[in-house]
Amino acid sequence: MEEGMMQPFRKIPRPNGGFTKVVIWFGVFALLGVLSAAAYQSQPEPKKDQALNPSQQFIGTWQAELKGRPYFIVHIESITPKIVGSFSAAPGLNVSPNGEVTNIWSDAKLSDAHSMIEPKLDGKRLSFQYKSEEGDEQADSFEMVLINPDEATLRLTKTFDNQEGKFLSDEEIAKSMKPSHMKKVDNAAKKEQ
């Protein structure tokens, strides 16, 4: 009796081993294709500014503000073939003993900006020198570091103390003026070749 029940199953045609392997491999590749497509589509699109390399993200106008009033303005027009930019500082900055800007007499204006001297770009770091007046013998040096495409810090790295007749040390500079938080105010970064 048991033999009779098993016979209907013996009559079912079975595929040979080669066909089974082909079907299994086809299924594996189809599954991998579906998973790859799903993984690709789930990735977020890069933001326009993030697609730019760090040096291109510098292009534009940046401001450090105190209560909505600009006290530093950095304007970068071009980075290739050379860096072209200008810098403006508000006349009459008041700085507290701990290096914080506490008051400005008059806003910094782009129309009062002077060209950057010897600007250098190193990845997310832009360094430059600046003379506030035509007769200045010693230039101040600054370093601007990108935090993201719309924010940066600006730090004084070298300055001459006219009263003391000497350059301030790094420690003296750190005490006299803390780095300033800069925001890009014209998000129109130009793509350069």
CSV table of C-alpha atoms in Angstrom, one decimal, residues 27-109:
chain,number,residue,atom,x,y,z
A,27,GLY,CA,17.3,34.4,-8.8
A,28,VAL,CA,20.4,35.4,-6.9
A,29,PHE,CA,21.4,38.0,-9.6
A,30,ALA,CA,17.9,39.3,-9.9
A,31,LEU,CA,17.8,39.8,-6.1
A,32,LEU,CA,21.1,41.6,-6.1
A,33,GLY,CA,19.9,43.9,-8.9
A,34,VAL,CA,16.8,44.8,-7.0
A,35,LEU,CA,18.8,45.5,-3.8
A,36,SER,CA,21.4,47.6,-5.7
A,37,ALA,CA,18.7,49.7,-7.3
A,38,ALA,CA,16.9,50.2,-4.0
A,39,ALA,CA,20.1,51.2,-2.2
A,40,TYR,CA,21.0,53.7,-5.0
A,41,GLN,CA,17.6,55.3,-4.9
A,42,SER,CA,17.6,55.6,-1.1
A,43,GLN,CA,20.8,57.8,-1.1
A,44,PRO,CA,20.0,61.6,-0.6
A,45,GLU,CA,20.8,63.9,-3.5
A,46,PRO,CA,23.9,66.0,-2.8
A,47,LYS,CA,23.2,69.7,-2.2
A,48,LYS,CA,24.3,72.1,-4.9
A,49,ASP,CA,27.0,73.7,-2.7
A,50,GLN,CA,28.2,70.3,-1.4
A,51,ALA,CA,28.9,69.3,-5.0
A,52,LEU,CA,31.5,72.1,-5.2
A,53,ASN,CA,35.0,71.4,-4.0
A,54,PRO,CA,36.0,73.4,-0.9
A,55,SER,CA,37.8,76.1,-2.7
A,56,GLN,CA,34.8,76.9,-4.9
A,57,GLN,CA,32.7,77.2,-1.8
A,58,PHE,CA,34.7,80.3,-0.8
A,59,ILE,CA,33.3,82.3,-3.7
A,60,GLY,CA,30.8,84.9,-2.5
A,61,THR,CA,30.4,87.5,0.2
A,62,TRP,CA,30.8,86.6,3.9
A,63,GLN,CA,30.0,88.6,7.0
A,64,ALA,CA,30.7,88.5,10.7
A,65,GLU,CA,28.0,90.4,12.5
A,66,LEU,CA,27.3,91.9,15.9
A,67,LYS,CA,23.5,92.4,16.6
A,68,GLY,CA,22.8,92.3,12.8
A,69,ARG,CA,25.6,94.8,12.0
A,70,PRO,CA,28.5,93.6,9.9
A,71,TYR,CA,32.0,94.2,11.4
A,72,PHE,CA,34.0,92.0,8.9
A,73,ILE,CA,33.2,91.4,5.3
A,74,VAL,CA,35.1,89.0,3.1
A,75,HIS,CA,34.3,89.0,-0.7
A,76,ILE,CA,35.8,86.4,-2.9
A,77,GLU,CA,35.3,86.9,-6.7
A,78,SER,CA,37.4,84.2,-8.1
A,79,ILE,CA,39.7,81.4,-7.1
A,80,THR,CA,41.1,80.4,-10.5
A,81,PRO,CA,43.5,81.1,-12.1
A,82,LYS,CA,44.2,83.2,-9.1
A,83,ILE,CA,42.4,84.2,-5.9
A,84,VAL,CA,40.7,87.6,-6.2
A,85,GLY,CA,39.1,89.0,-3.1
A,86,SER,CA,38.7,91.9,-0.8
A,87,PHE,CA,38.3,92.5,3.0
A,88,SER,CA,36.6,95.2,5.0
A,89,ALA,CA,36.7,95.8,8.7
A,90,ALA,CA,34.4,98.1,10.6
A,91,PRO,CA,36.1,101.2,11.9
A,92,GLY,CA,36.1,101.4,15.6
A,93,LEU,CA,35.8,97.9,16.9
A,94,ASN,CA,35.5,97.6,20.6
A,95,VAL,CA,36.8,94.3,22.0
A,96,SER,CA,36.4,93.0,25.6
A,97,PRO,CA,39.4,91.8,27.6
A,98,ASN,CA,38.4,88.2,26.7
A,99,GLY,CA,38.6,89.0,23.0
A,100,GLU,CA,34.9,89.2,22.1
A,101,VAL,CA,33.7,92.0,19.8
A,102,THR,CA,31.3,94.0,22.0
A,103,ASN,CA,30.5,97.2,19.9
A,104,ILE,CA,31.2,98.7,16.6
A,105,TRP,CA,31.0,102.4,15.8
A,106,SER,CA,30.1,102.0,12.1
A,107,ASP,CA,29.3,99.0,9.9
A,108,ALA,CA,31.8,97.4,7.7
A,109,LYS,CA,31.0,98.2,4.0
